[in-house]
Amino acid sequence: MKTAMRLGKKSLLAAVLGLLGLAIQPAAAEERAKDLFGAEKLPAATAAQSFGFYSKGCFAGGVAIPMDGPTWQVMRPSRNRRWGHPAMIALIEKLSRDAAADGWPGLLIGDISQPRGGPMMTGHASHQIGLDADIWLTPMPDRAMTRAQRESMSATLMVDEKTHLVKDALWTPQHTALLKRAASYPEVERILVNPGIKKKLCDTVKGDRSWLRKIRPFWGHDYHFHMRIGCQPGSPDCKAQEATPDDDGCGKPLAWWFTEEPWRPNKNPDAPKARDVMTMANLPKECRAVLDAPGPVSAEAPTFHGGAVPVAAAAPEPEAPSQPATPASDSGDLPSAANAFAATPRMGAPVPRPRPPAN
Ligand SMILES: [Zn+2]
């Protein structure tokens, strides 16, 4: 009886609210973080700082890599994900120069971060704190592509989907040199590649193999590699990732990727991904201030042009009205079990199997 009365009171309250035209709003802290961060068009014009973890955080003081440079072009510009911590943007520019000197024609730059980081409407679990960048494994064409071409050009898939091995006809010593160069920078902690690419390096790199430690196998990453740098000075609230093991990673942990287990179909494909349910309450509390911080006067103000990193002046006007982020078509969604931060399972990993016959 008592229970019935309570229920009665509750529905009465709902009815009254309904009459008053008031929906029962979730608290501000329950707002989906990806909606808020995905709507930001410009960075927070404050000192550069990353908050939280690669897959759960945000950043301030972002700068953009220009759409074009002498040795790079930005792909999929409509996504507006060419923003990063100034140290990341400077490193990409340096990699493009060094790689060109090594014989790579130039970088095609994929997603870095949203202007203020945070979870994205589509794609990546990480890339949230301005310290992750995707670089295509397709060499840059020797002409400036139009915006339309950058949206539509297909990347070259380097790995056979069935065997999970690199397509030998496509792999060149320049691909190896590009990954070696990226791994050579002390700031770079990890480079994620498809297991087939890791295996190709394990099988072919001669001489100095110490850099293979940083090359980590992961789902996807068959047309691009993912370069991750460590937490930067001035970011005390940036959470570092566990160090990679000291060995080259070519043994048992790699063998696991060539078993059936990692490729089983996702039993629960409709389960929401972390980024879909993440609220502001799940992010570091500073991310609210990052969202609220004034933006620069324009996207040009915080665009990197080499040398001293620009510090954007705060704009006097509020942000432009928000729009939903452009959906990314080839976002390479991973099985929900995939977790870039978990160690590769070691339990039950068999000895490396022989190469399957080519066909
Ligand atoms: Zn990535």
Tab-separated table of C-alpha atoms and ligand atoms in Angstrom:
chain	number	residue	atom	x	y	z
A	1	MET	CA	0.000	0.000	0.000
A	2	LYS	CA	2.744	2.351	1.013
A	3	THR	CA	4.677	1.470	-2.141
A	4	ALA	CA	1.672	2.130	-4.292
A	5	MET	CA	1.264	5.542	-2.705
A	6	ARG	CA	4.908	6.386	-3.333
A	7	LEU	CA	4.636	5.361	-6.947
A	8	GLY	CA	1.495	7.401	-7.158
A	9	LYS	CA	3.284	10.468	-5.862
A	10	LYS	CA	6.122	9.962	-8.317
A	11	SER	CA	3.842	9.749	-11.350
A	12	LEU	CA	1.888	12.722	-10.027
A	13	LEU	CA	5.116	14.720	-9.924
A	14	ALA	CA	5.939	13.654	-13.483
A	15	ALA	CA	2.442	14.646	-14.589
A	16	VAL	CA	2.778	18.077	-12.966
A	17	LEU	CA	6.144	18.627	-14.587
A	18	GLY	CA	4.626	17.524	-17.868
A	19	LEU	CA	1.815	20.045	-17.501
A	20	LEU	CA	4.365	22.728	-16.787
A	21	GLY	CA	6.217	21.687	-19.944
A	22	LEU	CA	9.330	20.753	-18.069
A	23	ALA	CA	11.177	17.706	-19.222
A	24	ILE	CA	13.189	15.987	-16.558
A	25	GLN	CA	16.635	17.168	-17.620
A	26	PRO	CA	19.737	15.188	-16.826
A	27	ALA	CA	22.135	17.169	-14.686
A	28	ALA	CA	24.769	19.144	-16.565
A	29	ALA	CA	27.345	16.601	-15.459
A	30	GLU	CA	25.404	13.950	-17.380
A	31	GLU	CA	25.800	15.700	-20.719
A	32	ARG	CA	27.547	13.468	-23.185
A	33	ALA	CA	31.094	14.700	-23.441
A	34	LYS	CA	31.392	13.834	-27.135
A	35	ASP	CA	28.509	16.147	-28.012
A	36	LEU	CA	30.162	19.061	-26.252
A	37	PHE	CA	33.719	18.470	-27.447
A	38	GLY	CA	32.604	17.426	-30.913
A	39	ALA	CA	30.880	20.786	-31.334
A	40	GLU	CA	33.948	22.895	-30.559
A	41	LYS	CA	35.399	24.559	-33.637
A	42	LEU	CA	38.386	26.320	-32.059
A	43	PRO	CA	40.819	25.551	-29.250
A	44	ALA	CA	40.814	26.929	-25.716
A	45	ALA	CA	43.115	29.936	-25.999
A	46	THR	CA	45.058	29.276	-22.840
A	47	ALA	CA	48.416	27.738	-22.030
A	48	ALA	CA	48.994	24.338	-23.616
A	49	GLN	CA	48.032	21.618	-21.178
A	50	SER	CA	46.710	18.063	-21.417
A	51	PHE	CA	44.247	16.792	-18.805
A	52	GLY	CA	43.588	13.135	-18.108
A	53	PHE	CA	44.415	10.122	-20.227
A	54	TYR	CA	44.663	9.467	-23.960
A	55	SER	CA	41.226	7.857	-23.953
A	56	LYS	CA	39.636	10.028	-21.270
A	57	GLY	CA	40.616	13.656	-21.265
A	58	CYS	CA	40.902	16.939	-23.091
A	59	PHE	CA	43.473	19.656	-23.694
A	60	ALA	CA	43.876	23.410	-23.833
A	61	GLY	CA	46.133	25.630	-25.914
A	62	GLY	CA	45.823	23.487	-29.015
A	63	VAL	CA	47.411	24.538	-32.287
A	64	ALA	CA	46.573	23.372	-35.792
A	65	ILE	CA	48.889	21.996	-38.406
A	66	PRO	CA	48.385	24.011	-41.608
A	67	MET	CA	46.429	22.260	-44.355
A	68	ASP	CA	49.583	22.178	-46.485
A	69	GLY	CA	53.276	22.314	-45.902
A	70	PRO	CA	56.286	21.645	-48.102
A	71	THR	CA	56.312	18.026	-46.918
A	72	TRP	CA	52.740	17.284	-45.821
A	73	GLN	CA	49.050	17.556	-46.669
A	74	VAL	CA	46.149	17.244	-44.255
A	75	MET	CA	43.534	14.626	-45.178
A	76	ARG	CA	39.779	14.631	-44.391
A	77	PRO	CA	39.815	18.350	-43.535
A	78	SER	CA	36.064	18.479	-42.875
A	79	ARG	CA	36.596	16.551	-39.666
A	80	ASN	CA	38.521	19.480	-38.140
A	81	ARG	CA	40.846	17.120	-36.328
A	82	ARG	CA	44.151	18.735	-37.246
A	83	TRP	CA	44.618	20.102	-33.718
A	84	GLY	CA	47.112	18.978	-31.143
A	85	HIS	CA	49.357	19.941	-28.279
A	86	PRO	CA	51.982	22.333	-29.706
A	87	ALA	CA	54.694	19.744	-29.065
A	88	MET	CA	52.758	17.192	-31.131
A	89	ILE	CA	52.218	19.550	-34.025
A	90	ALA	CA	55.882	20.577	-34.017
A	91	LEU	CA	56.906	16.916	-34.003
A	92	ILE	CA	54.680	16.047	-36.975
A	93	GLU	CA	56.226	18.916	-38.898
A	94	LYS	CA	59.705	17.649	-37.990
A	95	LEU	CA	58.815	14.083	-38.957
A	96	SER	CA	57.590	15.291	-42.333
A	97	ARG	CA	60.947	17.005	-42.964
A	98	ASP	CA	63.084	14.152	-41.678
A	99	ALA	CA	61.055	11.569	-43.578
A	100	ALA	CA	61.413	13.569	-46.779
A	101	ALA	CA	65.180	13.552	-46.272
A	102	ASP	CA	64.939	9.762	-45.819
A	103	GLY	CA	63.178	9.384	-49.169
A	104	TRP	CA	59.471	9.483	-48.183
A	105	PRO	CA	57.690	11.975	-50.455
A	106	GLY	CA	55.725	13.643	-47.694
A	107	LEU	CA	53.141	12.894	-45.035
A	108	LEU	CA	49.423	12.507	-45.497
A	109	ILE	CA	48.146	13.523	-42.085
A	110	GLY	CA	45.002	11.892	-40.740
A	111	ASP	CA	43.243	12.620	-37.475
A	112	ILE	CA	45.100	14.303	-34.653
A	113	SER	CA	42.572	15.741	-32.165
A	114	GLN	CA	39.504	17.931	-32.000
A	115	PRO	CA	40.301	21.574	-31.153
A	116	ARG	CA	39.840	20.945	-27.433
A	117	GLY	CA	40.305	17.198	-27.578
A	118	GLY	CA	37.814	15.080	-25.675
A	119	PRO	CA	35.843	12.128	-27.017
A	120	MET	CA	34.778	12.236	-30.664
A	121	MET	CA	31.400	11.673	-32.263
A	122	THR	CA	32.929	8.949	-34.448
A	123	GLY	CA	36.088	6.889	-34.585
A	124	HIS	CA	38.906	6.781	-32.100
A	125	ALA	CA	38.768	5.925	-28.439
A	126	SER	CA	41.979	7.870	-27.841
A	127	HIS	CA	43.234	11.086	-29.521
A	128	GLN	CA	41.629	13.011	-26.626
A	129	ILE	CA	44.535	14.949	-25.122
A	130	GLY	CA	46.350	16.236	-28.201
A	131	LEU	CA	49.158	13.689	-28.048
A	132	ASP	CA	48.029	11.148	-30.691
A	133	ALA	CA	48.252	11.464	-34.471
A	134	ASP	CA	47.421	9.193	-37.391
A	135	ILE	CA	49.759	9.298	-40.387
A	136	TRP	CA	48.842	7.494	-43.576
A	137	LEU	CA	51.073	4.781	-44.991
A	138	THR	CA	50.290	6.127	-48.471
A	139	PRO	CA	53.003	8.441	-49.808
A	140	MET	CA	51.970	12.024	-50.516
A	141	PRO	CA	51.194	12.719	-54.197
A	142	ASP	CA	53.496	15.250	-55.866
A	143	ARG	CA	50.696	17.802	-56.286
A	144	ALA	CA	48.488	19.677	-53.877
A	145	MET	CA	45.179	17.845	-53.656
A	146	THR	CA	41.930	19.751	-53.685
A	147	ARG	CA	39.748	19.691	-50.595
A	148	ALA	CA	37.381	17.308	-52.371
A	149	GLN	CA	40.246	14.948	-53.190
A	150	ARG	CA	41.374	14.997	-49.572
A	151	GLU	CA	37.906	13.998	-48.457
A	152	SER	CA	37.510	11.181	-50.971
A	153	MET	CA	40.948	9.772	-51.751
A	154	SER	CA	41.186	6.186	-50.562
A	155	ALA	CA	44.115	5.052	-48.518
A	156	THR	CA	46.104	1.989	-49.486
A	157	LEU	CA	45.355	-1.016	-47.297
A	158	MET	CA	48.727	-2.556	-46.569
A	159	VAL	CA	47.508	-5.771	-44.948
A	160	ASP	CA	45.580	-8.761	-46.283
A	161	GLU	CA	42.380	-9.027	-44.257
A	162	LYS	CA	42.357	-12.813	-44.287
A	163	THR	CA	45.968	-13.659	-43.490
A	164	HIS	CA	46.680	-10.494	-41.478
A	165	LEU	CA	49.995	-10.318	-43.304
A	166	VAL	CA	51.420	-7.316	-45.133
A	167	LYS	CA	50.871	-7.307	-48.875
A	168	ASP	CA	54.453	-7.749	-49.994
A	169	ALA	CA	53.894	-6.023	-53.306
A	170	LEU	CA	53.060	-2.806	-51.459
A	171	TRP	CA	55.595	-2.727	-48.661
A	172	THR	CA	58.825	-0.831	-49.375
A	173	PRO	CA	62.012	-0.047	-47.438
A	174	GLN	CA	60.698	3.524	-47.297
A	175	HIS	CA	57.739	2.385	-45.193
A	176	THR	CA	60.162	0.803	-42.736
A	177	ALA	CA	62.323	3.929	-42.731
A	178	LEU	CA	59.292	6.129	-42.012
A	179	LEU	CA	58.296	4.060	-38.982
A	180	LYS	CA	61.897	3.900	-37.783
A	181	ARG	CA	62.204	7.657	-38.051
A	182	ALA	CA	58.969	8.212	-36.118
A	183	ALA	CA	60.092	5.789	-33.418
A	184	SER	CA	63.464	7.537	-33.156
A	185	TYR	CA	62.108	10.602	-31.378
A	186	PRO	CA	62.372	10.473	-27.603
A	187	GLU	CA	58.933	12.088	-27.251
A	188	VAL	CA	57.323	9.188	-29.111
A	189	GLU	CA	56.334	6.479	-26.647
A	190	ARG	CA	54.281	4.193	-28.868
A	191	ILE	CA	53.443	3.652	-32.493
A	192	LEU	CA	50.374	1.524	-33.149
A	193	VAL	CA	50.363	-0.551	-36.332
A	194	ASN	CA	48.441	-3.541	-37.628
A	195	PRO	CA	49.898	-6.833	-36.341
A	196	GLY	CA	50.839	-7.714	-39.930
A	197	ILE	CA	52.999	-4.599	-40.132
A	198	LYS	CA	54.642	-5.369	-36.814
A	199	LYS	CA	55.385	-8.877	-38.090
A	200	LYS	CA	56.855	-7.511	-41.307
A	201	LEU	CA	59.233	-5.332	-39.272
A	202	CYS	CA	60.081	-8.190	-36.917
A	203	ASP	CA	60.889	-10.391	-39.930
A	204	THR	CA	62.920	-7.889	-41.904
A	205	VAL	CA	64.617	-5.253	-39.744
A	206	LYS	CA	68.346	-5.888	-39.522
A	207	GLY	CA	70.904	-4.200	-37.307
A	208	ASP	CA	69.429	-1.845	-34.734
A	209	ARG	CA	66.139	-3.359	-33.610
A	210	SER	CA	65.789	-1.379	-30.400
A	211	TRP	CA	63.145	0.884	-31.923
A	212	LEU	CA	60.826	-2.083	-32.509
A	213	ARG	CA	59.979	-1.841	-28.797
A	214	LYS	CA	57.844	1.204	-29.561
A	215	ILE	CA	55.987	-0.428	-32.454
A	216	ARG	CA	52.859	-1.971	-30.971
A	217	PRO	CA	50.414	-4.285	-32.780
A	218	PHE	CA	46.773	-3.341	-32.690
A	219	TRP	CA	43.546	-3.838	-34.619
A	220	GLY	CA	43.012	-1.595	-37.629
A	221	HIS	CA	46.004	0.611	-38.404
A	222	ASP	CA	46.382	-1.115	-41.764
A	223	TYR	CA	46.439	2.078	-43.809
A	224	HIS	CA	47.948	4.427	-41.247
A	225	PHE	CA	50.126	4.325	-38.202
A	226	HIS	CA	49.299	6.017	-34.934
A	227	MET	CA	52.032	8.012	-33.251
A	228	ARG	CA	51.653	8.718	-29.538
A	229	ILE	CA	53.886	11.046	-27.554
A	230	GLY	CA	54.229	11.203	-23.789
A	231	CYS	CA	52.768	13.760	-21.403
A	232	GLN	CA	54.464	17.080	-21.997
A	233	PRO	CA	56.041	19.495	-19.496
A	234	GLY	CA	53.441	21.863	-18.088
A	235	SER	CA	50.761	19.180	-17.897
A	236	PRO	CA	50.826	17.903	-14.299
A	237	ASP	CA	47.315	16.463	-14.719
A	238	CYS	CA	48.238	14.418	-17.783
A	239	LYS	CA	48.205	10.720	-16.949
A	240	ALA	CA	51.123	8.807	-18.436
A	241	GLN	CA	50.773	5.440	-20.054
A	242	GLU	CA	52.625	2.447	-18.711
A	243	ALA	CA	56.034	2.021	-20.362
A	244	THR	CA	56.341	-0.565	-23.103
A	245	PRO	CA	58.326	-3.715	-22.259
A	246	ASP	CA	62.043	-3.557	-23.033
A	247	ASP	CA	62.124	-6.322	-25.635
A	248	ASP	CA	61.329	-5.967	-29.326
A	249	GLY	CA	57.836	-7.423	-28.911
A	250	CYS	CA	58.388	-9.938	-31.706
A	251	GLY	CA	57.815	-13.046	-29.600
A	252	LYS	CA	54.764	-14.462	-27.872
A	253	PRO	CA	52.716	-11.277	-27.583
A	254	LEU	CA	52.885	-10.888	-31.355
A	255	ALA	CA	52.073	-14.547	-31.915
A	256	TRP	CA	48.750	-14.055	-30.129
A	257	TRP	CA	47.646	-11.776	-32.942
A	258	PHE	CA	48.079	-14.613	-35.423
A	259	THR	CA	45.666	-16.863	-33.573
A	260	GLU	CA	41.937	-16.934	-34.092
A	261	GLU	CA	41.138	-15.293	-30.759
A	262	PRO	CA	41.689	-11.594	-31.543
A	263	TRP	CA	39.601	-11.819	-34.708
A	264	ARG	CA	36.467	-13.443	-33.336
A	265	PRO	CA	33.387	-11.495	-34.254
A	266	ASN	CA	32.272	-9.077	-31.588
A	267	LYS	CA	29.557	-10.901	-29.627
A	268	ASN	CA	27.882	-7.675	-28.732
A	269	PRO	CA	28.327	-5.341	-31.705
A	270	ASP	CA	25.603	-2.973	-30.569
A	271	ALA	CA	27.041	-2.394	-27.112
A	272	PRO	CA	27.768	1.306	-26.668
A	273	LYS	CA	31.385	2.316	-26.941
A	274	ALA	CA	33.043	4.170	-24.087
A	275	ARG	CA	32.978	7.444	-26.001
A	276	ASP	CA	29.216	7.108	-26.526
A	277	VAL	CA	28.382	7.019	-22.846
A	278	MET	CA	31.156	9.195	-21.454
A	279	THR	CA	29.764	12.205	-19.619
A	280	MET	CA	31.496	15.312	-18.341
A	281	ALA	CA	31.500	13.639	-14.918
A	282	ASN	CA	33.762	10.902	-16.339
A	283	LEU	CA	36.363	13.387	-17.564
A	284	PRO	CA	38.844	15.292	-15.396
A	285	LYS	CA	37.050	18.236	-13.815
A	286	GLU	CA	39.367	20.670	-15.641
A	287	CYS	CA	37.720	19.665	-18.913
A	288	ARG	CA	34.699	21.779	-17.989
A	289	ALA	CA	36.998	24.820	-17.798
A	290	VAL	CA	38.576	23.804	-21.107
A	291	LEU	CA	35.121	23.835	-22.705
A	292	ASP	CA	34.270	27.183	-21.133
A	293	ALA	CA	37.569	28.891	-21.990
A	294	PRO	CA	37.504	31.622	-24.659
A	295	GLY	CA	38.620	30.695	-28.149
A	296	PRO	CA	41.140	32.488	-30.350
A	297	VAL	CA	40.043	35.160	-32.823
A	298	SER	CA	40.236	32.693	-35.698
A	299	ALA	CA	41.575	29.298	-36.663
A	300	GLU	CA	44.525	31.043	-38.292
A	301	ALA	CA	45.698	32.618	-35.018
A	302	PRO	CA	46.632	29.295	-33.421
A	303	THR	CA	47.956	27.666	-36.592
A	304	PHE	CA	51.504	26.395	-36.400
A	305	HIS	CA	53.974	27.901	-38.845
A	306	GLY	CA	57.207	26.575	-37.441
A	307	GLY	CA	59.598	28.192	-35.048
A	308	ALA	CA	57.913	29.706	-32.024
A	309	VAL	CA	54.551	28.145	-31.412
A	310	PRO	CA	51.791	30.737	-31.617
A	311	VAL	CA	49.868	31.581	-28.489
A	312	ALA	CA	46.389	32.585	-29.477
A	313	ALA	CA	44.856	35.753	-28.127
A	314	ALA	CA	41.430	35.175	-26.625
A	315	ALA	CA	38.546	36.267	-28.798
A	316	PRO	CA	36.199	38.854	-27.331
A	317	GLU	CA	33.138	37.184	-28.841
A	318	PRO	CA	31.577	33.900	-27.751
A	319	GLU	CA	32.068	30.808	-29.827
A	320	ALA	CA	30.191	30.285	-33.039
A	321	PRO	CA	27.005	28.235	-32.602
A	322	SER	CA	27.785	24.591	-32.432
A	323	GLN	CA	27.075	22.069	-35.140
A	324	PRO	CA	27.296	18.324	-35.092
A	325	ALA	CA	30.693	17.016	-36.081
A	326	THR	CA	31.086	15.597	-39.547
A	327	PRO	CA	30.772	11.843	-39.451
A	328	ALA	CA	33.916	10.014	-40.382
A	329	SER	CA	33.323	7.225	-42.828
A	330	ASP	CA	36.456	5.155	-42.398
A	331	SER	CA	36.888	5.665	-38.719
A	332	GLY	CA	38.052	2.105	-38.252
A	333	ASP	CA	35.892	1.325	-35.285
A	334	LEU	CA	37.308	-1.446	-33.203
A	335	PRO	CA	35.622	-4.338	-31.476
A	336	SER	CA	34.321	-3.140	-28.140
A	337	ALA	CA	36.766	-5.450	-26.418
A	338	ALA	CA	39.666	-3.637	-28.041
A	339	ASN	CA	41.646	-1.524	-25.668
A	340	ALA	CA	44.784	0.241	-26.779
A	341	PHE	CA	45.968	0.475	-23.227
A	342	ALA	CA	45.686	-3.097	-22.131
A	343	ALA	CA	48.734	-5.267	-22.418
A	344	THR	CA	48.540	-7.896	-25.104
A	345	PRO	CA	47.211	-11.048	-23.434
A	346	ARG	CA	50.003	-13.492	-22.718
A	347	MET	CA	47.897	-16.323	-21.371
A	348	GLY	CA	47.723	-19.231	-23.727
A	349	ALA	CA	49.722	-17.574	-26.474
A	350	PRO	CA	51.132	-20.334	-28.632
A	351	VAL	CA	54.552	-20.328	-30.217
A	352	PRO	CA	54.665	-18.271	-33.411
A	353	ARG	CA	52.990	-20.238	-36.136
A	354	PRO	CA	54.604	-20.673	-39.510
A	355	ARG	CA	53.647	-18.233	-42.197
A	356	PRO	CA	50.509	-19.386	-44.003
A	357	PRO	CA	51.098	-20.165	-47.651
A	358	ALA	CA	50.683	-17.174	-49.938
A	359	ASN	CA	47.854	-17.418	-52.420
B	1	ZN	ZN	44.864	6.833	-34.186
